Short mmCIF file of C-alpha atoms in Angstrom, two decimals:
data_model
loop_
_atom_site.label_atom_id
_atom_site.label_comp_id
_atom_site.label_asym_id
_atom_site.label_seq_id
_atom_site.Cartn_x
_atom_site.Cartn_y
_atom_site.Cartn_z
CA MET A 1 -40.93 29.76 32.21
CA ARG A 2 -37.74 27.73 31.47
CA THR A 3 -37.61 24.35 31.93
CA GLU A 4 -34.80 22.65 34.93
CA THR A 5 -32.68 20.77 33.81
CA PHE A 6 -32.10 17.12 35.23
CA TRP A 7 -28.51 18.11 36.10
CA GLU A 8 -30.26 21.66 37.41
CA LYS A 9 -32.82 19.22 39.43
CA LEU A 10 -30.08 16.94 40.65
CA LYS A 11 -27.91 19.45 41.72
CA SER A 12 -30.86 21.39 43.71
CA TYR A 13 -31.64 18.22 45.97
CA ARG A 14 -30.08 17.96 49.37
CA ILE A 15 -28.61 14.78 50.52
CA LEU A 16 -30.11 15.31 55.05
CA ASP A 17 -33.59 15.40 52.44
CA TYR A 18 -33.38 11.63 51.02
CA ASP A 19 -34.95 8.99 53.11
CA PHE A 20 -32.67 6.18 54.00
CA LYS A 21 -34.94 5.10 56.87
CA LEU A 22 -37.48 4.52 54.00
CA VAL A 23 -34.70 2.72 51.90
CA LEU A 24 -33.48 0.50 54.71
CA MET A 25 -37.00 -0.35 55.58
CA VAL A 26 -37.43 -1.60 52.24
CA VAL A 27 -34.20 -3.39 51.85
CA GLY A 28 -35.12 -5.01 55.29
CA LEU A 29 -38.22 -5.97 54.12
CA THR A 30 -36.77 -7.38 50.56
CA ILE A 31 -33.81 -9.46 52.89
CA VAL A 32 -36.27 -11.25 55.50
CA GLY A 33 -37.97 -12.36 51.60
CA LEU A 34 -35.10 -13.58 50.11
CA MET A 35 -34.54 -15.82 53.29
CA ALA A 36 -37.67 -17.32 53.08
CA ILE A 37 -38.08 -17.75 49.32
CA GLY A 38 -34.46 -19.29 50.21
CA SER A 39 -36.07 -21.99 52.51
CA ALA A 40 -39.49 -22.18 50.40
CA ASP A 41 -37.59 -22.69 46.72
CA PRO A 42 -33.54 -22.54 47.15
CA GLY A 43 -33.40 -22.26 43.17
CA GLY A 44 -35.29 -19.17 43.18
CA LYS A 45 -33.59 -17.56 45.71
CA SER A 46 -31.24 -16.09 42.92
CA LYS A 47 -33.55 -15.19 40.73
CA GLN A 48 -35.31 -12.89 42.99
CA ILE A 49 -31.45 -11.24 44.56
CA VAL A 50 -31.27 -10.03 40.60
CA GLY A 51 -34.90 -8.84 40.79
CA MET A 52 -34.08 -7.19 44.46
CA VAL A 53 -30.96 -5.58 42.48
CA ILE A 54 -32.55 -4.39 39.16
CA GLY A 55 -35.69 -3.18 41.19
CA LEU A 56 -32.83 -0.79 43.58
CA MET A 57 -31.06 0.34 40.78
CA MET A 58 -34.77 1.85 39.05
CA MET A 59 -35.63 2.69 42.40
CA ILE A 60 -32.41 4.77 43.06
CA PHE A 61 -32.82 6.07 39.51
CA ILE A 62 -36.36 7.10 39.86
CA SER A 63 -35.62 9.07 43.31
CA ILE A 64 -33.41 11.35 41.44
CA LEU A 65 -35.83 12.14 38.38
CA ASP A 66 -38.46 15.27 38.90
CA TYR A 67 -42.26 13.39 39.17
CA SER A 68 -43.74 16.26 38.03
CA PHE A 69 -41.96 15.95 34.25
CA ILE A 70 -42.57 12.12 34.19
CA SER A 71 -46.12 13.13 35.40
CA LYS A 72 -46.42 15.32 32.01
CA PHE A 73 -47.01 12.07 30.47
CA TYR A 74 -49.95 10.67 32.39
CA ILE A 75 -51.54 9.97 29.67
CA VAL A 76 -49.22 7.89 27.94
CA PHE A 77 -48.92 5.76 31.44
CA TYR A 78 -52.72 5.32 30.73
CA ALA A 79 -52.40 4.10 27.33
CA MET A 80 -49.37 2.10 27.98
CA ASN A 81 -51.37 0.13 31.10
CA ILE A 82 -54.20 -0.55 28.17
CA LEU A 83 -52.06 -1.38 25.91
CA LEU A 84 -50.23 -4.19 28.31
CA LEU A 85 -53.46 -5.24 29.86
CA ALA A 86 -54.81 -6.01 26.28
CA LEU A 87 -51.76 -8.57 25.39
CA VAL A 88 -52.62 -10.95 28.52
CA PHE A 89 -55.92 -11.72 26.15
CA THR A 90 -53.29 -12.31 22.93
CA GLY A 91 -50.86 -15.32 21.70
CA MET A 92 -48.05 -13.41 23.91
CA SER A 93 -49.36 -14.10 27.07
CA ASN A 94 -49.24 -17.58 29.71
CA SER A 95 -51.57 -19.17 31.37
CA VAL A 96 -50.61 -20.77 35.22
CA ASN A 97 -53.22 -22.45 37.30
CA GLY A 98 -56.38 -21.46 34.96
CA ALA A 99 -55.54 -17.21 35.19
CA THR A 100 -53.68 -15.60 32.26
CA ARG A 101 -52.46 -12.71 33.49
CA TRP A 102 -48.84 -13.18 32.27
CA ILE A 103 -46.85 -11.97 28.76
CA THR A 104 -43.53 -12.54 27.36
CA ILE A 105 -41.90 -10.08 25.91
CA ALA A 106 -38.22 -10.59 24.53
CA GLY A 107 -38.13 -14.11 26.71
CA VAL A 108 -38.98 -12.36 30.17
CA GLN A 109 -42.16 -13.14 31.71
CA PHE A 110 -43.82 -10.21 32.94
CA GLN A 111 -47.39 -9.92 34.37
CA PRO A 112 -49.23 -6.77 33.38
CA SER A 113 -51.89 -6.14 36.16
CA GLU A 114 -48.58 -5.16 38.92
CA ALA A 115 -47.65 -2.49 36.48
CA SER A 116 -51.45 -1.42 36.41
CA LYS A 117 -50.68 -0.02 39.76
CA ILE A 118 -48.15 2.28 39.51
CA LEU A 119 -49.49 3.08 35.91
CA LEU A 120 -53.04 3.84 37.43
CA ILE A 121 -51.28 5.72 40.92
CA LEU A 122 -49.09 8.13 38.07
CA PHE A 123 -52.51 8.97 35.57
CA PHE A 124 -55.15 9.59 38.05
CA SER A 125 -52.13 11.55 40.11
CA GLN A 126 -51.65 14.15 38.03
CA PHE A 127 -55.20 13.77 36.03
CA ILE A 128 -56.92 14.69 38.91
CA MET A 129 -53.97 17.58 40.32
CA ARG A 130 -55.56 18.78 36.79
CA HIS A 131 -59.27 19.37 37.33
CA LYS A 132 -58.52 19.53 40.75
CA ASP A 133 -61.08 22.14 41.23
CA LYS A 134 -63.87 19.56 39.93
CA VAL A 135 -62.70 17.17 42.63
CA LYS A 136 -66.10 17.93 44.37
CA THR A 137 -68.37 17.55 41.79
CA PHE A 138 -70.34 14.40 41.30
CA ARG A 139 -69.67 14.44 37.32
CA PHE A 140 -65.77 14.51 37.82
CA VAL A 141 -66.20 11.44 40.11
CA ILE A 142 -68.41 9.59 37.92
CA PHE A 143 -65.48 10.35 34.81
CA CYS A 144 -63.02 9.20 37.24
CA LEU A 145 -65.21 5.79 37.51
CA LEU A 146 -65.19 5.64 33.69
CA LEU A 147 -61.49 5.88 33.18
CA MET A 148 -61.36 3.17 35.99
CA ALA A 149 -63.91 0.44 34.20
CA PRO A 150 -61.04 0.00 30.98
CA PRO A 151 -58.23 -1.52 32.91
CA LEU A 152 -60.48 -3.11 35.98
CA LEU A 153 -62.30 -5.03 33.56
CA MET A 154 -59.79 -6.46 31.85
CA VAL A 155 -57.78 -7.33 35.67
CA TYR A 156 -60.90 -9.37 36.61
CA LYS A 157 -61.63 -10.96 32.89
CA GLN A 158 -57.58 -13.11 33.32
CA PRO A 159 -59.48 -14.03 36.06
CA ASP A 160 -57.39 -11.80 38.81
CA LEU A 161 -60.28 -10.70 41.11
CA SER A 162 -57.72 -9.83 44.01
CA THR A 163 -55.34 -7.35 42.23
CA THR A 164 -58.61 -6.04 40.62
CA ILE A 165 -60.00 -4.72 44.21
CA MET A 166 -56.46 -3.73 45.58
CA LEU A 167 -56.61 -1.42 42.06
CA THR A 168 -60.00 0.14 43.14
CA VAL A 169 -58.75 0.50 47.04
CA ILE A 170 -55.92 2.58 45.38
CA ILE A 171 -57.34 4.52 43.42
CA GLY A 172 -60.40 4.80 45.94
CA THR A 173 -57.38 6.26 48.46
CA ILE A 174 -56.05 8.54 45.44
CA MET A 175 -59.98 10.37 45.77
CA PHE A 176 -60.57 10.51 49.41
CA VAL A 177 -57.05 12.05 49.69
CA ALA A 178 -58.12 14.54 47.01
CA GLY A 179 -60.30 15.56 49.08
CA ILE A 180 -63.95 14.34 46.97
CA ASN A 181 -67.68 15.11 48.77
CA TRP A 182 -68.26 13.37 52.39
CA LYS A 183 -71.56 13.34 50.31
CA LEU A 184 -70.62 10.65 48.02
CA VAL A 185 -67.92 8.86 50.62
CA ILE A 186 -71.21 8.39 52.29
CA THR A 187 -72.44 6.84 49.31
CA VAL A 188 -69.70 4.58 48.42
CA VAL A 189 -69.87 3.20 52.23
CA ALA A 190 -73.42 2.73 52.39
CA VAL A 191 -73.56 1.00 48.98
CA VAL A 192 -70.38 -1.24 49.75
CA VAL A 193 -71.44 -2.54 53.25
CA PRO A 194 -74.89 -3.57 52.26
CA SER A 195 -73.10 -5.64 48.62
CA ALA A 196 -70.37 -7.07 50.98
CA ILE A 197 -72.99 -8.57 53.19
CA LEU A 198 -75.19 -9.22 49.82
CA VAL A 199 -72.09 -11.09 48.38
CA VAL A 200 -72.06 -13.39 51.81
CA LEU A 201 -75.34 -14.29 51.51
CA ASP A 202 -75.37 -15.16 48.17
CA ALA A 203 -72.59 -17.49 48.66
CA LEU A 204 -74.42 -19.42 51.26
CA SER A 205 -77.30 -20.03 48.72
CA ASP A 206 -77.95 -22.92 47.80
CA LYS A 207 -77.50 -21.20 44.32
CA CYS A 208 -75.75 -17.80 43.34
CA PHE A 209 -76.52 -15.51 41.23
CA ILE A 210 -73.74 -12.76 41.91
CA LEU A 211 -70.53 -15.29 41.99
CA LYS A 212 -68.87 -17.83 40.30
CA GLU A 213 -68.52 -21.49 41.82
CA TYR A 214 -64.72 -21.44 42.69
CA GLN A 215 -65.99 -17.59 44.60
CA GLN A 216 -68.33 -19.50 46.18
CA ARG A 217 -66.51 -22.46 47.47
CA ARG A 218 -63.78 -20.05 48.34
CA ILE A 219 -65.72 -18.00 51.03
CA LEU A 220 -67.28 -21.23 52.53
CA ALA A 221 -64.02 -22.87 52.79
CA TRP A 222 -63.79 -18.93 54.60
CA LEU A 223 -66.69 -19.53 57.20
CA HIS A 224 -66.43 -22.81 57.57
CA PRO A 225 -62.91 -23.98 56.77
CA GLU A 226 -63.61 -28.18 58.49
CA ASP A 227 -65.81 -28.68 55.43
CA TYR A 228 -63.47 -27.37 53.13
CA ALA A 229 -60.74 -29.28 54.25
CA ASN A 230 -59.12 -31.46 51.96
CA SER A 231 -60.03 -28.37 49.62
CA ASP A 232 -60.50 -25.09 49.09
CA ALA A 233 -59.18 -24.93 52.96
CA TYR A 234 -55.88 -26.64 52.82
CA GLN A 235 -53.74 -24.18 51.52
CA THR A 236 -55.30 -21.37 55.05
CA LEU A 237 -55.66 -24.55 57.62
CA ASN A 238 -52.35 -26.14 56.93
CA SER A 239 -50.32 -22.24 56.60
CA MET A 240 -52.21 -21.31 60.06
CA MET A 241 -50.63 -24.71 61.59
CA ALA A 242 -47.54 -24.21 60.66
CA ILE A 243 -47.58 -20.33 61.81
CA GLY A 244 -48.74 -21.67 65.34
CA SER A 245 -45.68 -24.16 65.36
CA GLY A 246 -43.51 -21.28 65.09
CA GLN A 247 -44.67 -20.55 68.14
CA LEU A 248 -42.68 -17.58 69.91
CA LEU A 249 -39.24 -17.77 67.68
CA GLY A 250 -39.57 -20.44 65.12
CA LYS A 251 -38.26 -23.79 64.13
CA GLY A 252 -34.65 -21.86 62.60
CA TYR A 253 -33.91 -20.33 59.32
CA ASN A 254 -34.40 -23.41 56.22
CA THR A 255 -35.33 -25.96 59.50
CA ASN A 256 -35.53 -30.16 58.55
CA GLU A 257 -37.31 -30.59 61.25
CA ILE A 258 -39.73 -33.92 60.12
CA SER A 259 -42.76 -31.82 62.18
CA SER A 260 -41.82 -28.70 59.46
CA VAL A 261 -45.33 -28.23 57.43
CA LEU A 262 -43.31 -26.56 55.01
CA ASN A 263 -41.16 -29.92 54.34
CA GLY A 264 -43.95 -32.25 54.03
CA GLY A 265 -44.54 -30.25 51.11
CA PHE A 266 -48.70 -29.06 52.54
CA ILE A 267 -47.84 -25.36 51.05
CA SER A 268 -47.99 -25.74 47.42
CA GLU A 269 -47.57 -21.24 46.79
CA SER A 270 -44.58 -21.35 49.93
CA ARG A 271 -42.79 -19.42 47.80
CA THR A 272 -45.46 -16.32 46.56
CA ASP A 273 -48.80 -16.24 47.89
CA PHE A 274 -48.43 -17.56 51.36
CA ILE A 275 -44.46 -16.72 52.04
CA PHE A 276 -45.60 -15.59 55.48
CA THR A 277 -46.39 -19.02 56.21
CA VAL A 278 -42.42 -19.67 55.89
CA VAL A 279 -41.56 -16.89 57.95
CA GLY A 280 -44.29 -18.20 60.57
CA GLU A 281 -42.44 -21.47 60.74
CA GLU A 282 -38.98 -20.48 60.59
CA PHE A 283 -38.64 -17.51 62.58
CA GLY A 284 -41.68 -17.84 64.87
CA PHE A 285 -43.85 -15.33 66.48
CA ILE A 286 -41.45 -12.26 66.57
CA GLY A 287 -40.01 -12.87 62.75
CA SER A 288 -43.89 -12.43 62.11
CA CYS A 289 -44.22 -9.44 64.02
CA VAL A 290 -41.47 -7.90 62.24
CA VAL A 291 -42.49 -8.49 58.56
CA VAL A 292 -45.98 -6.80 59.62
CA VAL A 293 -44.51 -4.01 61.24
CA LEU A 294 -41.91 -3.01 58.44
CA ILE A 295 -45.04 -3.85 56.65
CA LEU A 296 -47.22 -0.93 58.75
CA LEU A 297 -43.94 1.50 58.74
CA ILE A 298 -43.42 1.70 54.99
CA ALA A 299 -46.71 2.18 54.72
CA ILE A 300 -47.19 5.66 57.29
CA GLU A 301 -43.97 6.45 55.60
CA CYS A 302 -45.71 6.54 52.51
CA PHE A 303 -48.81 8.79 53.85
CA ALA A 304 -45.86 10.94 55.76
CA VAL A 305 -44.16 11.90 52.75
CA ALA A 306 -47.42 12.42 51.05
CA GLY A 307 -48.28 15.22 53.67
CA ARG A 308 -45.07 17.33 52.86
CA ALA A 309 -45.38 16.92 49.59
CA LYS A 310 -45.12 20.35 47.31
CA ASP A 311 -48.16 19.97 45.53
CA LEU A 312 -51.32 17.66 44.91
CA ASN A 313 -49.36 15.20 42.47
CA GLY A 314 -46.94 14.77 44.20
CA MET A 315 -48.98 14.05 47.71
CA LEU A 316 -51.57 11.94 45.81
CA ILE A 317 -48.59 9.64 44.61
CA ALA A 318 -47.11 8.59 47.72
CA ALA A 319 -50.82 8.09 49.45
CA GLY A 320 -51.56 5.87 46.65
CA MET A 321 -48.27 4.15 47.20
CA GLY A 322 -49.11 3.74 50.92
CA ALA A 323 -52.34 2.78 50.70
CA TRP A 324 -51.31 -0.34 47.56
CA ILE A 325 -48.25 -1.25 50.43
CA GLY A 326 -50.16 -1.10 53.13
CA PHE A 327 -53.69 -2.99 51.65
CA GLN A 328 -52.04 -5.50 49.79
CA GLY A 329 -49.68 -6.24 52.64
CA PHE A 330 -52.53 -6.86 55.31
CA LEU A 331 -54.94 -8.82 52.66
CA ASN A 332 -51.84 -11.08 52.10
CA ILE A 333 -51.37 -11.66 55.57
CA GLY A 334 -55.24 -11.76 56.32
CA VAL A 335 -55.81 -14.61 53.56
CA VAL A 336 -52.48 -16.74 55.39
CA THR A 337 -53.71 -16.17 58.71
CA GLY A 338 -57.90 -17.27 57.55
CA VAL A 339 -58.76 -14.06 58.74
CA MET A 340 -60.42 -12.97 55.25
CA PRO A 341 -61.33 -15.21 52.27
CA ASN A 342 -58.76 -17.08 50.12
CA THR A 343 -57.45 -14.80 46.95
CA GLY A 344 -54.18 -15.10 45.58
CA ILE A 345 -51.82 -11.77 45.90
CA PRO A 346 -47.92 -11.47 46.77
CA LEU A 347 -46.60 -9.96 50.09
CA PRO A 348 -44.98 -6.83 48.87
CA PHE A 349 -41.26 -7.28 48.68
CA VAL A 350 -41.06 -10.19 50.44
CA SER A 351 -43.27 -12.96 47.84
CA SER A 352 -41.20 -14.85 45.06
CA GLY A 353 -41.69 -12.88 41.64
CA LEU A 354 -39.92 -10.52 39.44
CA THR A 355 -42.21 -7.85 37.98
CA SER A 356 -44.24 -7.15 41.55
CA LEU A 357 -40.39 -6.58 43.42
CA VAL A 358 -39.65 -4.48 40.65
CA MET A 359 -42.86 -2.17 40.58
CA CYS A 360 -42.73 -2.15 44.12
CA TYR A 361 -39.09 -1.01 44.23
CA ALA A 362 -39.99 1.61 41.25
CA GLY A 363 -42.79 3.10 43.46
CA MET A 364 -40.82 3.69 46.23
CA GLY A 365 -38.70 5.60 43.88
CA PHE A 366 -41.19 8.02 43.14
CA VAL A 367 -42.71 8.11 47.03
CA LEU A 368 -38.53 9.15 47.52
CA ASN A 369 -38.37 12.08 45.11
CA VAL A 370 -41.45 13.09 46.46
CA ARG A 371 -39.85 13.37 49.60
CA LEU A 372 -36.35 15.04 47.92
CA GLN A 373 -38.79 17.61 46.46
CA GLY A 374 -40.99 18.34 49.73
CA LYS A 375 -41.76 21.25 51.80
CA LYS A 376 -38.49 22.27 53.85
CA TYR A 377 -38.73 22.34 57.94
CA TYR A 378 -36.06 24.37 59.34
#
């Protein structure tokens, strides 16, 4: 069977099938992020603009390719992921705040754990499609877990617990959408819920057997923030204060009010993990709702595209991206608002960080391509 050339595939696309509303939502969310970063760190705004331009070009380019052809190299993606994560533990790595998550290639700082998200989505989507007749078997699930283990352990050792959780959620979503046996789903839930309770009880004990000391402090600071107001709960409490002070309409873009929590220097990670704080203080409840709604709509659109995909591979790619953007977005916002324990993870399309921004745009490129090749309804 003859494979279509790039130009033949390009000519088969219809402009009406291009998901312009998804593009507008992504760009709109990024612009909100640029404004927030401009207030938190004016010097970092130009760098983020460069990341947005690179991301847009990559998204458009990937969107006109053929994801089915690219997915044929799924084993290469897995090997590339392992190699990039391994480089973190070599002399090419850089440490920031006690975490070693970055490597420098040709003078450019790069975070392999962010690339892991899209590389593992592409790998597992194609791998599961090739073995779709075995998805419901216990042996296949175990094999998938064994394939998950190396990258998850390498990310966890950086240490980066939040990304480890994110990768688990993404791959778990892909397997769920693929149709794994409901008995296995119920079993996982039956194990996860008691495990979560056990972790909290372990944090409350005098001597932890499961958690590390810093992880125990973060959980305790979440449960009893007033006892850790000057240490582990400092960021979260100040963040909640800043968001609350924004009230309905906020204090205004790039405000110079003396009462500004941001301007007072009380939020140390305001341009990255706590960027939502800036949005809440300067744009108020309405601005915060805009970010939340855009995150939700982007995730919903990804799942809608998954439902119209021409094959299982495309469905799993789009669903994986929906899980990534949706869960990571609400995990970040949950941490900033004190709903969840403090764990460092960027807000998709909003937080400062070239690797995160470009990878998110690349992922959207694949979703757009799945949409272009999706089932047509007339």
